[in-house]
Coordinates of C-alpha atoms and ligand atoms in Angstrom, one line a residue:
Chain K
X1 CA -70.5 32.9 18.4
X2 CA -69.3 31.9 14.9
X3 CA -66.4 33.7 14.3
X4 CA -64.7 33.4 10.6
X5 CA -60.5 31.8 12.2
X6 CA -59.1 34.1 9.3
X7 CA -60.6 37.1 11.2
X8 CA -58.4 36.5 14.3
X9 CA -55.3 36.9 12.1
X10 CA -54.9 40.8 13.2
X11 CA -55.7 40.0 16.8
X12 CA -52.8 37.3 16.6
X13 CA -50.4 39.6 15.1
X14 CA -50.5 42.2 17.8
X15 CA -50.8 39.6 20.9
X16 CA -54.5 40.1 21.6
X17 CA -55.3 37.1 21.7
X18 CA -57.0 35.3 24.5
X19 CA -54.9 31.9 25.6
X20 CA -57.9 29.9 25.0
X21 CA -58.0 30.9 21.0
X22 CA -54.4 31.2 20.4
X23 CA -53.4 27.5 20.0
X24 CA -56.4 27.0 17.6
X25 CA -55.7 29.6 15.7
X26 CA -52.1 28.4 15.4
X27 CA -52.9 25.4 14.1
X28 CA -54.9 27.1 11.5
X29 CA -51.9 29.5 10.9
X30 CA -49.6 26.5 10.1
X31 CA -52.1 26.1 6.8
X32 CA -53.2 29.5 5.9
X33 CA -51.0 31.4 3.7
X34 CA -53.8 34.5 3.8
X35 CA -53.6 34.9 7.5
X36 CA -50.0 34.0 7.8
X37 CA -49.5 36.6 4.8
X38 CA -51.3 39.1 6.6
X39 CA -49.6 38.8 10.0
X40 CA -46.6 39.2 8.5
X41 CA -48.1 42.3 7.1
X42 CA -49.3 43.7 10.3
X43 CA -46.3 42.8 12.5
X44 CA -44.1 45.5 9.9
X45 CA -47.1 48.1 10.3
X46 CA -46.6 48.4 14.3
X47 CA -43.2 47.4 14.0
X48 CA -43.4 51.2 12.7
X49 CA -44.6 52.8 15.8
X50 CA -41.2 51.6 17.5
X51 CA -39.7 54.7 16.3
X52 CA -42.2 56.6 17.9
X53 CA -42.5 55.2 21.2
X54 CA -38.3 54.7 21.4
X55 CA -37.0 55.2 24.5
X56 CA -33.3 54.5 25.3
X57 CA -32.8 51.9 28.2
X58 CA -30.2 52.7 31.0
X59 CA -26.5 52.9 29.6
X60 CA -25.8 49.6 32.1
X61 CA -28.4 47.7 30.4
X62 CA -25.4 46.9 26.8
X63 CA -23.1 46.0 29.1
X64 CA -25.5 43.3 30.8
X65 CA -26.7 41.7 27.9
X66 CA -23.5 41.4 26.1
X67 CA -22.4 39.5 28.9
X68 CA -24.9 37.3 28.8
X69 CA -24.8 36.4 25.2
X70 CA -21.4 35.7 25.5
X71 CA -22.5 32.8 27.9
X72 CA -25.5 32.0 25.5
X73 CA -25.2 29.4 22.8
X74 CA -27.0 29.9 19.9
X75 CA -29.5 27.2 18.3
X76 CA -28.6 25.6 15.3
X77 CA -30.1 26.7 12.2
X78 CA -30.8 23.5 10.7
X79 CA -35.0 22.9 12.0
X80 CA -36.5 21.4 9.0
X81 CA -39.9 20.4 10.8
X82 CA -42.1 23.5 11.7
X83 CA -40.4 25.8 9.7
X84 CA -43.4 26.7 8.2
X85 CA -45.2 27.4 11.6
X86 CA -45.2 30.8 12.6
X87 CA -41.7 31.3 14.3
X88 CA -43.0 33.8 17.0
X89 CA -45.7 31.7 17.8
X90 CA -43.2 28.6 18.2
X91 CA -41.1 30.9 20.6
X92 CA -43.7 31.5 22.3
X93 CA -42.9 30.5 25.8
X94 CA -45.6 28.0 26.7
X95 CA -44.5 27.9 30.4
X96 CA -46.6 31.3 30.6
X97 CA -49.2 30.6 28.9
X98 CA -52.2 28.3 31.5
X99 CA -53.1 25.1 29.9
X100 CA -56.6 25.5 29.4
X101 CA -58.6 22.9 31.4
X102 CA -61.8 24.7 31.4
X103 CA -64.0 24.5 27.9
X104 CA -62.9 26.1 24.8
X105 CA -65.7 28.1 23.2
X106 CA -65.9 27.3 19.5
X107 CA -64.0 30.5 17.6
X108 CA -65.7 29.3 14.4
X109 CA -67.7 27.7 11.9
X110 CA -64.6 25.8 11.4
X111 CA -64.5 24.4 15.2
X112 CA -67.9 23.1 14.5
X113 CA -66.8 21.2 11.4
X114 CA -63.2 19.7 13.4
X115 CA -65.7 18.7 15.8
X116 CA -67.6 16.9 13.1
X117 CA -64.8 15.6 11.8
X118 CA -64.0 13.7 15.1
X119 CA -67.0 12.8 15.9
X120 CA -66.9 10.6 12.5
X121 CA -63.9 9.2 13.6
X122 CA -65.1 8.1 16.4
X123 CA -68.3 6.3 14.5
X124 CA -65.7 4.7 12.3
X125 CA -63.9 3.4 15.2
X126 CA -66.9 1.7 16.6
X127 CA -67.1 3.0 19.5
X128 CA -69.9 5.4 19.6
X129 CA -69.0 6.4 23.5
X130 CA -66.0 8.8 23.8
X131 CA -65.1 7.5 26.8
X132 CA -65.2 4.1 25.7
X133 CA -63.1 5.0 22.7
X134 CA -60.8 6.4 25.1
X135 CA -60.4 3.6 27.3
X136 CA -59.4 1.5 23.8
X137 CA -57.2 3.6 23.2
X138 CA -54.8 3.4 26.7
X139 CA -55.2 -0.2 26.4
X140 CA -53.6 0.0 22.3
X141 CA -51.1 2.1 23.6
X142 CA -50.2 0.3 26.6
X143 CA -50.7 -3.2 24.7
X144 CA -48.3 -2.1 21.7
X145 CA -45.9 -0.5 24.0
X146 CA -45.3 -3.5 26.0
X147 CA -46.1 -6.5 23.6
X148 CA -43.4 -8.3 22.2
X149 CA -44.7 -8.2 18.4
X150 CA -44.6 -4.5 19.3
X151 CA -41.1 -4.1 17.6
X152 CA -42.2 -6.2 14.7
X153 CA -45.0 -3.6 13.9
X154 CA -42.8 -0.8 14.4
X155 CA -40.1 -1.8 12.0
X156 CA -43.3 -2.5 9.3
X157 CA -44.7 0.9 9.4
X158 CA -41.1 2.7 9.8
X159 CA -40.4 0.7 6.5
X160 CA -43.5 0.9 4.6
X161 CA -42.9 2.2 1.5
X162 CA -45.2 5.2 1.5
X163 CA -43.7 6.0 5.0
X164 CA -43.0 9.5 6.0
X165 CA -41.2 10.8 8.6
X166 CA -41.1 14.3 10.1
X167 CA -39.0 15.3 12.9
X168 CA -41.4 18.0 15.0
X169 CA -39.7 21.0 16.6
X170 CA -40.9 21.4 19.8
X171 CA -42.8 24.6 21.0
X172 CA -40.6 25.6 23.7
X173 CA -36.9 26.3 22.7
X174 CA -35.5 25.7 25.6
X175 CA -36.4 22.5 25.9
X176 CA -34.4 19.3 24.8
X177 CA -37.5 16.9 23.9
X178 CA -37.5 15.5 20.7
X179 CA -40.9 13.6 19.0
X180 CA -40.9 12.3 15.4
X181 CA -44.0 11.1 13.9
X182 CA -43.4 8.4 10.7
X183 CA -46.5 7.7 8.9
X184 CA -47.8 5.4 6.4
X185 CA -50.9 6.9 4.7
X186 CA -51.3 3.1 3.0
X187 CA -51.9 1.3 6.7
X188 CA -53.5 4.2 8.2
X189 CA -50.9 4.0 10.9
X190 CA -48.2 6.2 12.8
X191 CA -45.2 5.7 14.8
X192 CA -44.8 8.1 17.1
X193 CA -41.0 8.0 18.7
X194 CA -39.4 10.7 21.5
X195 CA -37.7 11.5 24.3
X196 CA -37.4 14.3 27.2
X197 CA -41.3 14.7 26.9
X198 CA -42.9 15.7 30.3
X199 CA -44.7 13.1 32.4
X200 CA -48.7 13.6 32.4
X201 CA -50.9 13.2 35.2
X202 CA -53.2 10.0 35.0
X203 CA -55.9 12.4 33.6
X204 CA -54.0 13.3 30.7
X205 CA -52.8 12.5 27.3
X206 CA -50.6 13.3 24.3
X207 CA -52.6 14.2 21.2
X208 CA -51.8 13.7 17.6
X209 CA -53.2 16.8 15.3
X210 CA -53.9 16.4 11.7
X211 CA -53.1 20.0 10.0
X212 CA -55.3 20.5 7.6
X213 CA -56.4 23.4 5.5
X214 CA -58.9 25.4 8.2
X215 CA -57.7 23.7 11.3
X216 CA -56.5 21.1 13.3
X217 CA -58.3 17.1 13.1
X218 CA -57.9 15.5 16.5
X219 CA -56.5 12.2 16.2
X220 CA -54.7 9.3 18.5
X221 CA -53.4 9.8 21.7
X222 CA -51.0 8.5 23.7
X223 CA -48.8 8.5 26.7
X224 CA -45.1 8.7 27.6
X225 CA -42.9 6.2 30.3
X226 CA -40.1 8.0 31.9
X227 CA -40.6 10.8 29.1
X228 CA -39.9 8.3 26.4
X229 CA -42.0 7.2 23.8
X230 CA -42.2 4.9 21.2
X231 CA -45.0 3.6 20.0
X232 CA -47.6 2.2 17.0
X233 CA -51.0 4.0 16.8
X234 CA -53.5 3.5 14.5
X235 CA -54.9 7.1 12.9
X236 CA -57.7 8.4 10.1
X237 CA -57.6 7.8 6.8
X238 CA -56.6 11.2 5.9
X239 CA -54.5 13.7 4.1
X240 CA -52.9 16.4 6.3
X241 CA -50.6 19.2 6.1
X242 CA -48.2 18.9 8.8
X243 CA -48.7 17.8 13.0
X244 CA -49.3 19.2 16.3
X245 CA -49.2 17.4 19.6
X246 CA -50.7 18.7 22.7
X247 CA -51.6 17.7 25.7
X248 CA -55.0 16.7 26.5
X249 CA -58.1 15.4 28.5
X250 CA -57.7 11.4 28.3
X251 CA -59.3 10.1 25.3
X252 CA -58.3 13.3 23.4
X253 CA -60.3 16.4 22.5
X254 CA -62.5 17.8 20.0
X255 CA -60.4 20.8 20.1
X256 CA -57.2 21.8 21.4
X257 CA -57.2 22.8 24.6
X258 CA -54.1 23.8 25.1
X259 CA -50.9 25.1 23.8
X260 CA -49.3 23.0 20.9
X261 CA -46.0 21.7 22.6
X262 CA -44.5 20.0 19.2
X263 CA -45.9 20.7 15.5
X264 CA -44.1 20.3 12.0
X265 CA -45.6 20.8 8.8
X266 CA -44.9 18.4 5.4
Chain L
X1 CA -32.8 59.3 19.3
X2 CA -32.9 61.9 16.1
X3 CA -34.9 64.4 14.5
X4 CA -34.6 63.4 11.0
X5 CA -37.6 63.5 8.8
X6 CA -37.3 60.3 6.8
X7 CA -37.1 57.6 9.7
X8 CA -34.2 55.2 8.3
X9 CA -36.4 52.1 9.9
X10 CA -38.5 52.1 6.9
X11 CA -36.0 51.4 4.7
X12 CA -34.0 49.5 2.5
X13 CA -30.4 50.6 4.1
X14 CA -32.2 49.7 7.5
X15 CA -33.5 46.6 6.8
X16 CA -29.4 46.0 4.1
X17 CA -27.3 47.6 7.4
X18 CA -29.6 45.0 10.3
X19 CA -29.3 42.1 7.6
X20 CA -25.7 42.1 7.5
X21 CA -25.2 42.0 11.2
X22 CA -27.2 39.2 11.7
X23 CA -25.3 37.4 9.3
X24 CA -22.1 38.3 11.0
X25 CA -23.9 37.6 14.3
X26 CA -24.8 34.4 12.7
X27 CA -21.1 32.8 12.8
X28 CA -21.2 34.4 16.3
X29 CA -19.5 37.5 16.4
X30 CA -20.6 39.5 19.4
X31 CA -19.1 42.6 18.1
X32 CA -21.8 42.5 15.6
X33 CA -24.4 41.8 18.2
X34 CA -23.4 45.0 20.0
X35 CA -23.6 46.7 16.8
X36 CA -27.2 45.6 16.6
X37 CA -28.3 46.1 20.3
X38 CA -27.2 49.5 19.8
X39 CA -29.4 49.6 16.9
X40 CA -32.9 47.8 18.2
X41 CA -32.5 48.6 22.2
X42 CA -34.6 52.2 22.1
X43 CA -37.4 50.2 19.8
X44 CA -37.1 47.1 21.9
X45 CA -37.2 48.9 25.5
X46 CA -39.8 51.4 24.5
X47 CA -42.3 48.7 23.2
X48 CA -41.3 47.0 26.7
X49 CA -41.8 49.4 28.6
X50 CA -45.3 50.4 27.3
X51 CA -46.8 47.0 28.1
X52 CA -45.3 46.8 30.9
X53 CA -44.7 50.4 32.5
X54 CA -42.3 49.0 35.3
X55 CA -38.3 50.2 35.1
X56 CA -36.6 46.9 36.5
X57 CA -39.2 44.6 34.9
X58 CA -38.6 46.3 31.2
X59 CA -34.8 45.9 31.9
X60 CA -35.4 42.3 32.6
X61 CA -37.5 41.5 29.8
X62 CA -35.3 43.9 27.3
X63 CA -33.0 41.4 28.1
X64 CA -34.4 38.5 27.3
X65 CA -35.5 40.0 24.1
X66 CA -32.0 40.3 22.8
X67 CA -30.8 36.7 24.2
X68 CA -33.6 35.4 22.4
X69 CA -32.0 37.3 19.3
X70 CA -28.7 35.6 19.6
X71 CA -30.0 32.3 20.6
X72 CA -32.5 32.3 17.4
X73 CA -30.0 34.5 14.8
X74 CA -29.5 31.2 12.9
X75 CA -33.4 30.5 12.6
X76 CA -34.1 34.1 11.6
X77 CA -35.7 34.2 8.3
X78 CA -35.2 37.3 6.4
X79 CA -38.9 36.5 3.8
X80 CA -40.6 36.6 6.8
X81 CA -40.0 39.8 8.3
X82 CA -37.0 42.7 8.2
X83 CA -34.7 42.4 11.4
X84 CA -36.4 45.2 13.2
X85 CA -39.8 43.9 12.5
X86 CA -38.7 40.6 14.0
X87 CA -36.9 42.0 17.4
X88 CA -40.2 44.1 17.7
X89 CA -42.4 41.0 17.2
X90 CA -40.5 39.0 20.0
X91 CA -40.0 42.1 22.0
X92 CA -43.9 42.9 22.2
X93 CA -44.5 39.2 22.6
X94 CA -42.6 39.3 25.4
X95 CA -43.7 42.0 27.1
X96 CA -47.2 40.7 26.6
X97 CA -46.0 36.9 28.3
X98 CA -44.8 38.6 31.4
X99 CA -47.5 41.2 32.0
X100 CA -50.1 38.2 31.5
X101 CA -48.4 36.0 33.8
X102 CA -48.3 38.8 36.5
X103 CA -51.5 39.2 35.6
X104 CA -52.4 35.3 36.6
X105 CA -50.6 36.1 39.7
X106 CA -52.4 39.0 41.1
X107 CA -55.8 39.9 39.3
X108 CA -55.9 43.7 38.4
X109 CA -57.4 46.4 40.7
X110 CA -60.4 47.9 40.1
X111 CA -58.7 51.2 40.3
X112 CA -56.4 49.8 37.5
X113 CA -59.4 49.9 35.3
X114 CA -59.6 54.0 35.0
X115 CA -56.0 54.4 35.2
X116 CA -54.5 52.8 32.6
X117 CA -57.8 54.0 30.0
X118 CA -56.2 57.3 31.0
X119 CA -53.1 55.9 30.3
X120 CA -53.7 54.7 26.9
X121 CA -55.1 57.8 25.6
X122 CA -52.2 59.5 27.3
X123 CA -49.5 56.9 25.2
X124 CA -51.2 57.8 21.8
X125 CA -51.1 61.4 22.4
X126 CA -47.4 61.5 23.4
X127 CA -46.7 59.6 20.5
X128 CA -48.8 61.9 18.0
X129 CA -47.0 65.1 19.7
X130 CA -43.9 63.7 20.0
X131 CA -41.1 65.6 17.7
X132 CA -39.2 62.8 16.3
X133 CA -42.8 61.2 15.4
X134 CA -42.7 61.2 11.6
X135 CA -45.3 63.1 9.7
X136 CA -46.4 59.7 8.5
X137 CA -46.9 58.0 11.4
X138 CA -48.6 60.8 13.0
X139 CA -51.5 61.1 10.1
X140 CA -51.9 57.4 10.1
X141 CA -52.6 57.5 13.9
X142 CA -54.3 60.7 13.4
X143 CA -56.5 59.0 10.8
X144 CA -58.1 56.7 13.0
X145 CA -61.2 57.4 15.1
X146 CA -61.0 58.2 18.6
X147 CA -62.7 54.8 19.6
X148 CA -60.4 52.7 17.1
X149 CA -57.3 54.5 18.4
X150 CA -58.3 53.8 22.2
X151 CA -58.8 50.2 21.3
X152 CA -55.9 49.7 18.8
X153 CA -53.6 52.1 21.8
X154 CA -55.0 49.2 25.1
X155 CA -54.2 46.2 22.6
X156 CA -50.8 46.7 20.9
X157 CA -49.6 49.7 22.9
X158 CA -50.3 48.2 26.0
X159 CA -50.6 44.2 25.5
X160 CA -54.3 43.8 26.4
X161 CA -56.2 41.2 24.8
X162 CA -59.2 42.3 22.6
X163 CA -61.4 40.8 25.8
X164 CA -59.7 43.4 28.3
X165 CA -60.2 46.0 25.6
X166 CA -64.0 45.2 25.9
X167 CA -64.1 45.2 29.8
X168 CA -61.8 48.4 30.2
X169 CA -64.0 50.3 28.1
X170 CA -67.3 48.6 28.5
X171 CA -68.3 47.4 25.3
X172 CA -69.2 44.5 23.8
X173 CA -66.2 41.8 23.0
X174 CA -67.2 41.9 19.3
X175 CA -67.1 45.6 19.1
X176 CA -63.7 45.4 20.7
X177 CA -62.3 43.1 18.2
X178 CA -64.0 45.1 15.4
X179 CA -62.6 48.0 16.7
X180 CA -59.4 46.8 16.8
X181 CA -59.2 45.0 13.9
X182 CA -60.6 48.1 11.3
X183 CA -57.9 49.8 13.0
X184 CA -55.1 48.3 12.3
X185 CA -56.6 47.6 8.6
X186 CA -56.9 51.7 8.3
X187 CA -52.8 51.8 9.6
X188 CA -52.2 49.3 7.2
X189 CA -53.7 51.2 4.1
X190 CA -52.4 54.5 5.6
X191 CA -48.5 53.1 6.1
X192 CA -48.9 50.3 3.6
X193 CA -47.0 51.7 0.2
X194 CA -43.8 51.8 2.4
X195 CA -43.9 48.4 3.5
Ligands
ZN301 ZN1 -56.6 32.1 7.6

């Protein structure tokens, strides 16, 4: 199936969407001004049929919701990180939506190239096996997060003085997790800081996203103690467009396999 | 609901009159969010209650729509989309959550499957025939072909994904997103000099 990612844009904009595509094409959303351009587009052409299919709800229905607003706070405007994400696809309440376990079929030519992409990561890190390369991985994170000289590192990349930090917004609004990621594109390195994150099972993982133009790059992955993180990870030498976290196989995935809980773009 | 010719939604005024409230309902005035419930609720509740045909449930979801107004008002972006294209987008999306996780629940009927077909071309037609349908509306719907409007009526209309298009009318998933997406590109064109 090779499927061009900018020819899901009208499926996105009306909800048609199977789960498994959605968070990929997401990702690929957070780049694309065409599709996000033409989204927009088609959201305002249904959005004219609502005068059409109007119906008016039961008179008790006002009185209801008014209440319940009044008992609502609202969110703060001020969201720096994501705001470039699509905001109905950040609402989107991820509680509904299954986490994927089983494969995702590759959507696109693109999906075959992201997959290429990580797979020459994964030369570059020397360790031809995946699982291998995974297993290095929890040991980094687990090593760094516990090690004494962890701090030291820490405070070198947080003050690095290509270092860039961007505060993601999480997917879900209702939640109160927070996840920063500061990077320094000159030690090919991240720090990856939060709190309030859910706890994974020992099969699973955090997983940093490049954004990039066309799609989402896999990169580290880590884990979370007591819902907290903060940690040092090494990542690609690379230029990206923004973030995206989700959660993941351990050892991390090729492609996302399900929904992107934080992202941000730069 | 009126009669009018022009529908107001289209325009400026709509979009100037909706703008202003949210920037009222911004600094938290709930008179101004009454204001604009009154406004949105028939476009909210009838896009609700499409996807999701149950009374109690569209009530319930209807209100989550316009909590999810007030709790976002402050994040609402005005170059991204007018005020009603925004409530509709959540509104549908939604709809489209709940019925998909009922969905998980309790897989759909067999029966279901010649129902709601019959349904769909049922929606469509009511909307065509419908008095307060504008002109324009009506010709752009009417401009479609029967199979683009039966796949474009099952995925926006009524929240199925393009791969429940393709089992509920026994074609191919390709054809299904073809279908839907030439559709919605004919709309476009058709409706597209108002926008
Ligand atoms: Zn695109």
């Amino acid at each position: 199936m090779t499927t061009d990612l900018h020819q899901l844009a009208p499926l996105f904009a009306i909800d048609a969407l199977e789960a498994t595509e959605l968070t990929q094409f997401e990702l690929h959303l957070s780049t694309c001004v065409t599709c996000t351009a033409e989204v927009a587009e088609l959201r305002q052409v249904v959005a004219e049929f609502s005068d059409a299919t109007a119906s008016e709800p039961p008179a008790s229905l006002r009185a209801t919701v008014l209440s319940a607003i009044a008992r609502t706070p609202q969110l703060d405007a001020d969201r720096k990180a994501g705001s470039e994400l699509d905001r109905a696809s950040l609402d989107r309440d991820v509680s509904h939506t299954p986490l994927a376990s089983n494969v995702i079929e590759p959507v696109s030519g693109q999906v075959a190239s992201l997959a290429d992409a990580r797979n020459k990561r994964r030369r570059r890190l020397s360790a031809p096996l995946a699982a291998a390369a995974a297993v290095l991985m929890l040991v980094a994170v687990f090593g760094l997060s516990r090690g004494p000289g962890d701090t030291d590192v820490i405070s070198e990349v947080v003050s690095a003085p290509d270092a860039i930090v961007t505060e993601l917004a999480p997917a879900s609004a209702a939640g109160d997790a927070m996840l920063e990621i500061v990077w320094s594109a000159d030690r090919d390195q991240v720090v990856v800081r939060g709190s309030g994150l859910s706890e994974l099972t020992p099969e699973q993982e955090y997983q940093i996203w490049f954004l990039v133009d066309g799609g989402a790059i896999g990169s580290a992955t880590f884990v979370v103690e007591n819902g907290a993180v903060n940690t040092v990870l090494d990542v690609e030498d690379r230029d990206t467009g923004g973030w995206g976290i989700t959660i993941e196989p351990v050892g991390g995935s090729d492609v996302p396999t399900s929904p992107v809980i934080f992202s941000a773009s730069m | 609901m009126s009669s009018r010719e022009q529908s107001p939604h289209a325009t400026a005024p709509d979009r100037d009159r909706l703008t202003s409230l949210l920037r009222r309902i911004v600094d938290g005035d709930q008179q101004a969010f009454a204001m604009l419930y009154d406004e949105l609720a028939p476009a909210v509740f009838g896009i609700v209650r499409n996807v999701l045909r149950d009374a109690a449930m569209s009530e319930e979801v209807t209100q989550e729509v316009f909590v999810d107004l007030w709790r976002q008002a402050k994040r609402y972006d005005p170059s991204k989309a007018s005020p009603r294209t925004w409530a509709c987008t959540i509104a549908h999306r939604k709809a489209v959550d709940r019925v998909r996780s009922e969905q998980a629940r309790r897989r759909r009927e067999d029966r279901d499957h010649q129902s709601s077909v019959m349904v769909a071309a049922d929606t469509v037609t009511e909307v065509i025939e419908r008095q307060e349908t504008r002109g324009e509306v009506r010709a752009a719907l009417a401009s479609l072909s029967p199979a683009q409007r039966e796949a474009v009526t099952l995925a926006y209309f009524e929240g199925r994904t393009y791969r429940d298009v393709a089992t509920l009318l026994s074609i191919p998933e390709g054809t299904a997103k073809t279908r839907i997406r030439d559709g919605l590109q004919k709309l476009r064109t058709r409706m597209g000099r108002e926008l």
